[in-house]
PDB file of N, CA and C in Angstrom:
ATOM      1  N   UNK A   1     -15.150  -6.674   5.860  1.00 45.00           N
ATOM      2  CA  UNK A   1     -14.172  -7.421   5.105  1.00 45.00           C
ATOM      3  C   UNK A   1     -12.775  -7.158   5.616  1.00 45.00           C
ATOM      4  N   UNK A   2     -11.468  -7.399   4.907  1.00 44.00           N
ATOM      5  CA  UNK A   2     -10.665  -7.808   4.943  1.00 44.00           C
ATOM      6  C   UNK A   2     -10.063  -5.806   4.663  1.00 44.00           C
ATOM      7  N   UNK A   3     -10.473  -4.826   4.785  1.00 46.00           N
ATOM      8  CA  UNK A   3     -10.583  -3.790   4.715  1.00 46.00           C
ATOM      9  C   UNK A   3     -10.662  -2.975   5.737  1.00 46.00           C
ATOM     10  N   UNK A   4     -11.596  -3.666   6.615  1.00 48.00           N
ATOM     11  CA  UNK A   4     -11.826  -2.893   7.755  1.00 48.00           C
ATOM     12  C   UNK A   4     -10.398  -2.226   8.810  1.00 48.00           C
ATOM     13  N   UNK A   5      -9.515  -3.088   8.885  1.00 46.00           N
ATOM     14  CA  UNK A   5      -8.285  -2.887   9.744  1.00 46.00           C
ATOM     15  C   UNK A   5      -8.042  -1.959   9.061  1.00 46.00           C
ATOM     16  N   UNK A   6      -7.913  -1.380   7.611  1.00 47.00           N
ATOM     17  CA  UNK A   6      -7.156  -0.397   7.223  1.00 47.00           C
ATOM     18  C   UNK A   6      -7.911   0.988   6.965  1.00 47.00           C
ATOM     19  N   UNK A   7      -9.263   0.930   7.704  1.00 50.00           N
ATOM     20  CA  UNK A   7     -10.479   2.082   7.845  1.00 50.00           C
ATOM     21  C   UNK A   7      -9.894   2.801   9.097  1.00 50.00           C
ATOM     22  N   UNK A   8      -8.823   3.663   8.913  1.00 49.00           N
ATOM     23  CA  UNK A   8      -8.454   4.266  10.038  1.00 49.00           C
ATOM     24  C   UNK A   8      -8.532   5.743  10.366  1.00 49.00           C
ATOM     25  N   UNK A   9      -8.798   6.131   9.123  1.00 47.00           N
ATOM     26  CA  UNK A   9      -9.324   7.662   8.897  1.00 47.00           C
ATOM     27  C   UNK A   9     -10.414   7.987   8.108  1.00 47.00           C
ATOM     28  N   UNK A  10     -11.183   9.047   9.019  1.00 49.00           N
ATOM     29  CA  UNK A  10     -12.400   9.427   8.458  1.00 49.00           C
ATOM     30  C   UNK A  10     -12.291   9.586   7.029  1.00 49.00           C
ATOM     31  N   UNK A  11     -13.985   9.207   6.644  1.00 49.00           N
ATOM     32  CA  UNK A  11     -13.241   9.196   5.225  1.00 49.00           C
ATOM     33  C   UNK A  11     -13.331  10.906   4.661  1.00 49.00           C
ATOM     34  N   UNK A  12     -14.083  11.739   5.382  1.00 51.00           N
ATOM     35  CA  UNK A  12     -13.778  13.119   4.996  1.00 51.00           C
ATOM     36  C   UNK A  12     -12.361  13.693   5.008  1.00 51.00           C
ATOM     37  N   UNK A  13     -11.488  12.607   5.657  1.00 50.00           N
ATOM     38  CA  UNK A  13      -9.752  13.312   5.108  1.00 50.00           C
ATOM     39  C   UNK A  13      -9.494  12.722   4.068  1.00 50.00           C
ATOM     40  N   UNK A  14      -9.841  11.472   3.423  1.00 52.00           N
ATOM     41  CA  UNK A  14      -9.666  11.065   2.283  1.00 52.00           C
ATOM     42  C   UNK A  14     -10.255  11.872   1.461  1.00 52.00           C
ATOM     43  N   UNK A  15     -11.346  12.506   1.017  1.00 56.00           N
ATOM     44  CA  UNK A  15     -11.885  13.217  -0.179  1.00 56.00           C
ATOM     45  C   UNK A  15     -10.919  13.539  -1.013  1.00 56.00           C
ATOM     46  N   UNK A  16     -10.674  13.814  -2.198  1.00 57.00           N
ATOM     47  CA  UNK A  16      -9.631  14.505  -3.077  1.00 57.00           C
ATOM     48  C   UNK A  16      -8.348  13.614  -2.644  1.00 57.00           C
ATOM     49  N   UNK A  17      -7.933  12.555  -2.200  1.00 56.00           N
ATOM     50  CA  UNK A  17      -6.999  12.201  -1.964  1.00 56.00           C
ATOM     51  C   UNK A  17      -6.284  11.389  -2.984  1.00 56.00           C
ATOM     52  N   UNK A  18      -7.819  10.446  -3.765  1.00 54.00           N
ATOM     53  CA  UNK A  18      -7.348   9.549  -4.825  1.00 54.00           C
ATOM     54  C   UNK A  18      -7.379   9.818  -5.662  1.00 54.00           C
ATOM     55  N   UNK A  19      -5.704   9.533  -6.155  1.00 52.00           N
ATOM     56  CA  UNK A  19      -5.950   9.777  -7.730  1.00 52.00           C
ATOM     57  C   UNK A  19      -6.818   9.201  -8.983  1.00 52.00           C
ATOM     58  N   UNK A  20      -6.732  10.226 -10.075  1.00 56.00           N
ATOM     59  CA  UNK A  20      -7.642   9.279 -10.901  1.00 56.00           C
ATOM     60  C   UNK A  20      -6.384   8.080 -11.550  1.00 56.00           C
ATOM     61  N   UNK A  21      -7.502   6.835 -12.119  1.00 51.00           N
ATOM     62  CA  UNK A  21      -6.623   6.080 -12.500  1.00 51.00           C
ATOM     63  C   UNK A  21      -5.570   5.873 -13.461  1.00 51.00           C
ATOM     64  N   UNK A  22      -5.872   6.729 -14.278  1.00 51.00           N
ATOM     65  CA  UNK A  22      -5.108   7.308 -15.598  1.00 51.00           C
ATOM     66  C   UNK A  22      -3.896   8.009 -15.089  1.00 51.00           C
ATOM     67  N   UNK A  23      -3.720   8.488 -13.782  1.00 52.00           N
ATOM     68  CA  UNK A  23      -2.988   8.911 -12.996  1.00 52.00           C
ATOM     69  C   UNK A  23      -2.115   8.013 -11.836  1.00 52.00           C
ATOM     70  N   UNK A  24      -2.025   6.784 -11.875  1.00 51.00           N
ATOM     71  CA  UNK A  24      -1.490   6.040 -10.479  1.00 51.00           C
ATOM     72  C   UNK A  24      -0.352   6.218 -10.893  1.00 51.00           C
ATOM     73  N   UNK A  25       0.805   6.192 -12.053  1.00 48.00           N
ATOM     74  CA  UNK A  25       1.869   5.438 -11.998  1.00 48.00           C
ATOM     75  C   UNK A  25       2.554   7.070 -11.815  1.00 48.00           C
ATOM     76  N   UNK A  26       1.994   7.995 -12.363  1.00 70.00           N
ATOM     77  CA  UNK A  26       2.500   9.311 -11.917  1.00 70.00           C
ATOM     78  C   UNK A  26       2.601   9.553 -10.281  1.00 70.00           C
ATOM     79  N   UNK A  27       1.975   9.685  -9.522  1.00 78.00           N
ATOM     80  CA  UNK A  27       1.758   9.806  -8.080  1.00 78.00           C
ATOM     81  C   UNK A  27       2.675   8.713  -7.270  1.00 78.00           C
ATOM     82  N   UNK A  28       2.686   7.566  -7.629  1.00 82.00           N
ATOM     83  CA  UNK A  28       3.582   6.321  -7.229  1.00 82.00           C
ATOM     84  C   UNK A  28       5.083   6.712  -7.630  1.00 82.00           C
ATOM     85  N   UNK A  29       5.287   6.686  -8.878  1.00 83.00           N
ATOM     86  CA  UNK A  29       6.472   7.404  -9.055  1.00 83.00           C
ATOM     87  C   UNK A  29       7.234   8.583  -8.608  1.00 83.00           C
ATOM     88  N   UNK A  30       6.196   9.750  -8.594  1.00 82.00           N
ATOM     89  CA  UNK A  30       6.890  10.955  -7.528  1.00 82.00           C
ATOM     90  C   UNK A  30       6.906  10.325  -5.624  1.00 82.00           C
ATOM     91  N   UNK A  31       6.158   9.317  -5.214  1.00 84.00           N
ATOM     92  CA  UNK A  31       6.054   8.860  -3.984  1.00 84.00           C
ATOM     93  C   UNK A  31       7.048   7.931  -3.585  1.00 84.00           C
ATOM     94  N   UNK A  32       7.466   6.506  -4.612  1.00 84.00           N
ATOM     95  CA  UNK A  32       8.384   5.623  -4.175  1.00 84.00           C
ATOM     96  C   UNK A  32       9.336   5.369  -5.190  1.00 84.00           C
ATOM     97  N   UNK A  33       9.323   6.219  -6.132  1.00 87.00           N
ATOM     98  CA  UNK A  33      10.800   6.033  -7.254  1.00 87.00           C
ATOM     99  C   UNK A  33      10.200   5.281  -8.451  1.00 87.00           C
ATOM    100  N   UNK A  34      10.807   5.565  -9.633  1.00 89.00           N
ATOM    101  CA  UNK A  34      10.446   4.738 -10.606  1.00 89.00           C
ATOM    102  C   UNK A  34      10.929   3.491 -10.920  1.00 89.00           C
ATOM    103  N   UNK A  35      11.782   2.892  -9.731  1.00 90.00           N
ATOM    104  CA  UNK A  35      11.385   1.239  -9.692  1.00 90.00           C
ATOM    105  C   UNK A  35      11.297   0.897  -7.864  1.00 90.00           C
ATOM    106  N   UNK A  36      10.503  -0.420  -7.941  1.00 87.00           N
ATOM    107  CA  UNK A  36      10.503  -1.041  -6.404  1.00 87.00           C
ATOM    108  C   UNK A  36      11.349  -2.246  -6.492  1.00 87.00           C
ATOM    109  N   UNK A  37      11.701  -2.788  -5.361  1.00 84.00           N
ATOM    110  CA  UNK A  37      12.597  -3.902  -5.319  1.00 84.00           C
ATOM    111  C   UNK A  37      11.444  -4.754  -4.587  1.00 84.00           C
ATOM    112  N   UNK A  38      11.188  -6.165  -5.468  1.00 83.00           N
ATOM    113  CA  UNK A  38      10.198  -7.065  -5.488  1.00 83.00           C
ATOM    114  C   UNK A  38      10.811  -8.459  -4.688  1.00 83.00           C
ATOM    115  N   UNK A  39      10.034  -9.090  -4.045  1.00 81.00           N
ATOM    116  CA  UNK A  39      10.109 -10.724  -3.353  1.00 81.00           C
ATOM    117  C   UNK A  39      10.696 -11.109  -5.023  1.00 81.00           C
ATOM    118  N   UNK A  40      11.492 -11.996  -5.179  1.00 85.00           N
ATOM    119  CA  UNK A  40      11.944 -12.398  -6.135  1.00 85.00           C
ATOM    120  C   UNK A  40      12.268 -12.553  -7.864  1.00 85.00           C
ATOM    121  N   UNK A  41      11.878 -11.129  -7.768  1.00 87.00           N
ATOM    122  CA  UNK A  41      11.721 -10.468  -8.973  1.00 87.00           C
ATOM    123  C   UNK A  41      12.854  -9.362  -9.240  1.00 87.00           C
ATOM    124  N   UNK A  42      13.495  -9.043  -8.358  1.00 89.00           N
ATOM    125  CA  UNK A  42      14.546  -7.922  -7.970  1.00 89.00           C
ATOM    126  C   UNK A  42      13.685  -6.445  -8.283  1.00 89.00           C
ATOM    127  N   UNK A  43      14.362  -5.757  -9.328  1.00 92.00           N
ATOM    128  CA  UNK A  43      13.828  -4.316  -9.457  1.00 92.00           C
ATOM    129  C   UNK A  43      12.819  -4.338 -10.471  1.00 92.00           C
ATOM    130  N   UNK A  44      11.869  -3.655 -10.024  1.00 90.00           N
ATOM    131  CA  UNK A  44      10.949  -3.930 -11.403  1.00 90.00           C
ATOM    132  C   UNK A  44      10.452  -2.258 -11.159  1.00 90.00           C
ATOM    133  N   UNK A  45       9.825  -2.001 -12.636  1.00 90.00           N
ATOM    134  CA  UNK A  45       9.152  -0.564 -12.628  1.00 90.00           C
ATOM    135  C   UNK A  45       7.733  -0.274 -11.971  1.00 90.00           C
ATOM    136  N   UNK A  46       8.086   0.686 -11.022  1.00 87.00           N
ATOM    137  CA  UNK A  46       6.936   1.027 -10.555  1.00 87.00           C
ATOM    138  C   UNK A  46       5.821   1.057 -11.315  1.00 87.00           C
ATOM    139  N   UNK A  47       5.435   1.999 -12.572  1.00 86.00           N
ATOM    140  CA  UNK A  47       4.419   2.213 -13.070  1.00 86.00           C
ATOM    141  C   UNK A  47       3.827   1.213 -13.588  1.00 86.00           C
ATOM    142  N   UNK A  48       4.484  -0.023 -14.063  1.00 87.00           N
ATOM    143  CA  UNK A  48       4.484  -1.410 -14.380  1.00 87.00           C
ATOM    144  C   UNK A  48       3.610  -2.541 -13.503  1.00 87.00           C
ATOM    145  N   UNK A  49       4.203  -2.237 -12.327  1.00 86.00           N
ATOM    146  CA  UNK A  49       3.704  -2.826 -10.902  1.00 86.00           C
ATOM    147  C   UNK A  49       2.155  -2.251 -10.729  1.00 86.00           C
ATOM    148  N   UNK A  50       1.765  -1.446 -11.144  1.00 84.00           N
ATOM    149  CA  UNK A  50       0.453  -0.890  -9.862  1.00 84.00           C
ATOM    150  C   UNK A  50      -0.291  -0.321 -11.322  1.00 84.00           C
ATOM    151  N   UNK A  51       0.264  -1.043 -12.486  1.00 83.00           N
ATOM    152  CA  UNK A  51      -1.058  -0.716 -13.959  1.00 83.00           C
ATOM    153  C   UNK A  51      -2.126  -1.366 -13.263  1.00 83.00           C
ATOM    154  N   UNK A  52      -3.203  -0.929 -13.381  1.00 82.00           N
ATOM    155  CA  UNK A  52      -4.419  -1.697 -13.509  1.00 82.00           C
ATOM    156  C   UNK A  52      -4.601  -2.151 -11.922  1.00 82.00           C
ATOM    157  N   UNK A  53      -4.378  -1.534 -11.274  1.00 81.00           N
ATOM    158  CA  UNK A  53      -4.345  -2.275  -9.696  1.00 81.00           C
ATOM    159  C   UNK A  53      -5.583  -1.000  -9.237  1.00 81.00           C
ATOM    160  N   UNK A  54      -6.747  -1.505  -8.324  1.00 78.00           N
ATOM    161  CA  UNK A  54      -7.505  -1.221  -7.624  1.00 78.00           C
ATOM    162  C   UNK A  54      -7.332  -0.388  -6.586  1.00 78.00           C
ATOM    163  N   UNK A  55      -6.087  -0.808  -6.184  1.00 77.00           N
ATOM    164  CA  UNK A  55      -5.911  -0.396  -4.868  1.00 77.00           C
ATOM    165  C   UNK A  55      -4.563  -0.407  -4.113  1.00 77.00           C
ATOM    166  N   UNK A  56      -3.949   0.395  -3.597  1.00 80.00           N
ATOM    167  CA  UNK A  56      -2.634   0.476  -2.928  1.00 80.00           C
ATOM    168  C   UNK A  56      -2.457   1.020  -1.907  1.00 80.00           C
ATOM    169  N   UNK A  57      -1.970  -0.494  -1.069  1.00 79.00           N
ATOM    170  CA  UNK A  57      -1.825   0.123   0.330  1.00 79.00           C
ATOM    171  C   UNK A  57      -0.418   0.123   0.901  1.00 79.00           C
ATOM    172  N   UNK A  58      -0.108   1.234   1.674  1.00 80.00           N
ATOM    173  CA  UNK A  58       1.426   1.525   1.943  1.00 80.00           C
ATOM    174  C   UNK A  58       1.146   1.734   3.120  1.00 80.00           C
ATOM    175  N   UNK A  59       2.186   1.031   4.259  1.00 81.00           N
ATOM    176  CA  UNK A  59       2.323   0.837   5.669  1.00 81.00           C
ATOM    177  C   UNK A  59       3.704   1.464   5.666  1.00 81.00           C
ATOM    178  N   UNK A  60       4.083   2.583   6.302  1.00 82.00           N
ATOM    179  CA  UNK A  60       5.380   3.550   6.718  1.00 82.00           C
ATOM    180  C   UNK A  60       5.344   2.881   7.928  1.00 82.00           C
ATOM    181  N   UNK A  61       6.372   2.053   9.224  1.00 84.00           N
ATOM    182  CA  UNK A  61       6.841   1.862   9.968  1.00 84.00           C
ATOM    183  C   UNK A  61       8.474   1.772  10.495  1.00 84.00           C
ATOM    184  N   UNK A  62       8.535   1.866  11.654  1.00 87.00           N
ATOM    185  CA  UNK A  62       9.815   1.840  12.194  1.00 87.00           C
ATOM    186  C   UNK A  62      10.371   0.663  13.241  1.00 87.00           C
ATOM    187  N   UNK A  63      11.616   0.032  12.790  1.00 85.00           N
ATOM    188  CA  UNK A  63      11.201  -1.135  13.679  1.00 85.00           C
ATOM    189  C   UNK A  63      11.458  -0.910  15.397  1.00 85.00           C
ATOM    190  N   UNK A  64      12.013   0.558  15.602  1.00 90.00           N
ATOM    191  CA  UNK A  64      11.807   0.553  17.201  1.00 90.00           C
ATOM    192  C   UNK A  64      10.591   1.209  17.688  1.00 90.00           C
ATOM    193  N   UNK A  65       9.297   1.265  16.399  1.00 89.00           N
ATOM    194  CA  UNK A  65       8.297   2.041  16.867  1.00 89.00           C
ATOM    195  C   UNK A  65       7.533   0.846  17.947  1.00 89.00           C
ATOM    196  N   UNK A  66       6.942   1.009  19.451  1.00 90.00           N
ATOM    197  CA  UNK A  66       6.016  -0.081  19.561  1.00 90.00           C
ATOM    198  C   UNK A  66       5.247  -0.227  18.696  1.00 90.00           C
ATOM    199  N   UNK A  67       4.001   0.884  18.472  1.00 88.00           N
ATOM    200  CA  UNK A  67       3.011   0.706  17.816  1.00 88.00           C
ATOM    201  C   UNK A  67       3.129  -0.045  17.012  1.00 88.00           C
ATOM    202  N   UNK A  68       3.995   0.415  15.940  1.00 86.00           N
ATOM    203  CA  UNK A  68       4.410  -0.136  14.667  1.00 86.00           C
ATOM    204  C   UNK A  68       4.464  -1.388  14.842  1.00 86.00           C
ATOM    205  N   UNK A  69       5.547  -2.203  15.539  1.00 87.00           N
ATOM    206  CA  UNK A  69       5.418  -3.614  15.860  1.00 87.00           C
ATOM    207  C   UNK A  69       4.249  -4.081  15.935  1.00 87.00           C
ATOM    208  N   UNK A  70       3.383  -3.504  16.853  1.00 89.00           N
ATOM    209  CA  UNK A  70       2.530  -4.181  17.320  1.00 89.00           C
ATOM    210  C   UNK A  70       1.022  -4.603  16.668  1.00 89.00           C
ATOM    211  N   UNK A  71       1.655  -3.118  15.415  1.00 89.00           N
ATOM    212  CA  UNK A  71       0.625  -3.249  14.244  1.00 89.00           C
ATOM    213  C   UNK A  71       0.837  -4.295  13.491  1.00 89.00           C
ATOM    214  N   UNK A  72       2.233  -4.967  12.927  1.00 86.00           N
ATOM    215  CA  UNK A  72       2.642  -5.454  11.925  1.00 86.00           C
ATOM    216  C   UNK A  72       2.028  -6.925  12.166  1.00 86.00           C
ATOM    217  N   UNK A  73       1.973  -7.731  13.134  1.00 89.00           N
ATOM    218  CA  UNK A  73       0.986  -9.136  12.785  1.00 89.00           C
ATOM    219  C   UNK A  73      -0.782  -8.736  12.610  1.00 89.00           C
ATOM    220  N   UNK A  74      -1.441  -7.772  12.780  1.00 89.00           N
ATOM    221  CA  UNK A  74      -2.605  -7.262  12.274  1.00 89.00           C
ATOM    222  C   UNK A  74      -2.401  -6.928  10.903  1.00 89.00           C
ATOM    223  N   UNK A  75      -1.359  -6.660  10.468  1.00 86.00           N
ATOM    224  CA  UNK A  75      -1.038  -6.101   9.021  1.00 86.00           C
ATOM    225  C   UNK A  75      -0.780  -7.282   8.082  1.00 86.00           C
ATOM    226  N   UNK A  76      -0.396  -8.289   8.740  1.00 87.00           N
ATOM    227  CA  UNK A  76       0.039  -9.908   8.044  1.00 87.00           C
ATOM    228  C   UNK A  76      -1.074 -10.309   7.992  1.00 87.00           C
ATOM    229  N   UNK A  77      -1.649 -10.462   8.957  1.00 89.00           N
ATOM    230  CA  UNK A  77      -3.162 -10.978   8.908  1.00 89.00           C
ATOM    231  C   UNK A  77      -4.219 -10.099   7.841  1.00 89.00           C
ATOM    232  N   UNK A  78      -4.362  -9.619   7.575  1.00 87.00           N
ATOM    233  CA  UNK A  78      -5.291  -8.373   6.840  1.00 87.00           C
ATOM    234  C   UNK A  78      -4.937  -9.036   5.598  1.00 87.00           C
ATOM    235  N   UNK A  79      -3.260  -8.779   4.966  1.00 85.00           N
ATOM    236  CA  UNK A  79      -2.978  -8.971   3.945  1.00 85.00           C
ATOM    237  C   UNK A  79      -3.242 -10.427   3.180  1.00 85.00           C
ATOM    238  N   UNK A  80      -2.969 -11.169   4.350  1.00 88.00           N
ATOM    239  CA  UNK A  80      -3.333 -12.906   3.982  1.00 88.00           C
ATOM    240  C   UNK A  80      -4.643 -13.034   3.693  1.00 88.00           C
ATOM    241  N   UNK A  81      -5.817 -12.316   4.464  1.00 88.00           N
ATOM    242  CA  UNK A  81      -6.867 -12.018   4.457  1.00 88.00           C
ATOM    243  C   UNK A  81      -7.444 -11.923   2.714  1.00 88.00           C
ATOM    244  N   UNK A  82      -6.786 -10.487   2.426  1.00 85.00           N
ATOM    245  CA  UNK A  82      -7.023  -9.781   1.195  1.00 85.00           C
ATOM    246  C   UNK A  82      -6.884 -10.411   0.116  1.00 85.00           C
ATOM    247  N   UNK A  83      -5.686 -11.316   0.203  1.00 84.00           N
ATOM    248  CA  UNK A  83      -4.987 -11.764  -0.470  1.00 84.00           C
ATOM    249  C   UNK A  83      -5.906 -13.279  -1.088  1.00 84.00           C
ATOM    250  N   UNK A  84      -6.507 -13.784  -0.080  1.00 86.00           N
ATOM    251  CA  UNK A  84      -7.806 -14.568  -0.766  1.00 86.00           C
ATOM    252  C   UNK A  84      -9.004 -14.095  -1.286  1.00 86.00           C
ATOM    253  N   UNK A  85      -8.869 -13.207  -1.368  1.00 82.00           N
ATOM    254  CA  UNK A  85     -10.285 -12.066  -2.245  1.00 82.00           C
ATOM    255  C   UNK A  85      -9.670 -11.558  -3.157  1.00 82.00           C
ATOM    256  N   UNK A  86      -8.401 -12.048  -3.674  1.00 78.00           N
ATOM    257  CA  UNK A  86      -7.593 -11.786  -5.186  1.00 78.00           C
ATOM    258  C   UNK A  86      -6.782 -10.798  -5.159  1.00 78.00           C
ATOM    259  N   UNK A  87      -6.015  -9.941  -4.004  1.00 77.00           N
ATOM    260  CA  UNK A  87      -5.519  -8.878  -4.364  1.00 77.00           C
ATOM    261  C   UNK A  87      -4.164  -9.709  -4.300  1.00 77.00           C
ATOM    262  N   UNK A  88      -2.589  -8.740  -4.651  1.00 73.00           N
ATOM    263  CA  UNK A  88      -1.710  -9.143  -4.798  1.00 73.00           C
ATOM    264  C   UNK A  88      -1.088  -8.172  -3.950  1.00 73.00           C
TER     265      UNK A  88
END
C-alpha cells in the first residue's frame, strides 16, 4: 500500500516507540508545540489536530539537503496516495 515508502526502519527499532493513544496529544505537544500552523486554517491546537488520528507521519527535511529534495516528490506522491484511502 500507500505505506510502503514510509517502511524505512526495521520494525525492531520501532518497538516501544508508539505511544498509547490516550497519550498522542501529550507526546505531539512536547514534540511540535501546543499549536501547528494549518493550510488555511492558521493556528490551530495541536492536541485538537491529531484526536482520534491513526497515524502520524512527520518528514524533518532541509531544503539544501539532496536527499531530502529528492525524497520530497516520493513524499507527494505517497501522501496523494494515502490520502485516497481516507487519511488527512
Amino acid at each position: 500500500g500507500a505505506f510502503d515508502t514510509f517502511n524505512l526502519l526495521p520494525h525492531s527499532m520501532l518497538e516501544g516507540t508508539v505511544p498509547e493513544p490516550s497519550k498522542v496529544g501529550h507526546w505531539a505537544v512536547e514534540l511540535l508545540g501546543k499549536q501547528l500552523l494549518t493550510t488555511g486554517h492558521g493556528m490551530r491546537s495541536t492536541e485538537k489536530l491529531l484526536q482520534g488520528k491513526k497515524a502520524v507521519c512527520l518528514f524533518f527535511s532541509a531544503h539544501w539537503c539532496p536527499p531530502c529534495r529528492e525524497f520530497t516528490p516520493t513524499l507527494v506522491e505517497s501522501y496523494a496516495a494515502l490520502q485516497t484511502e481516507g487519511a488527512e
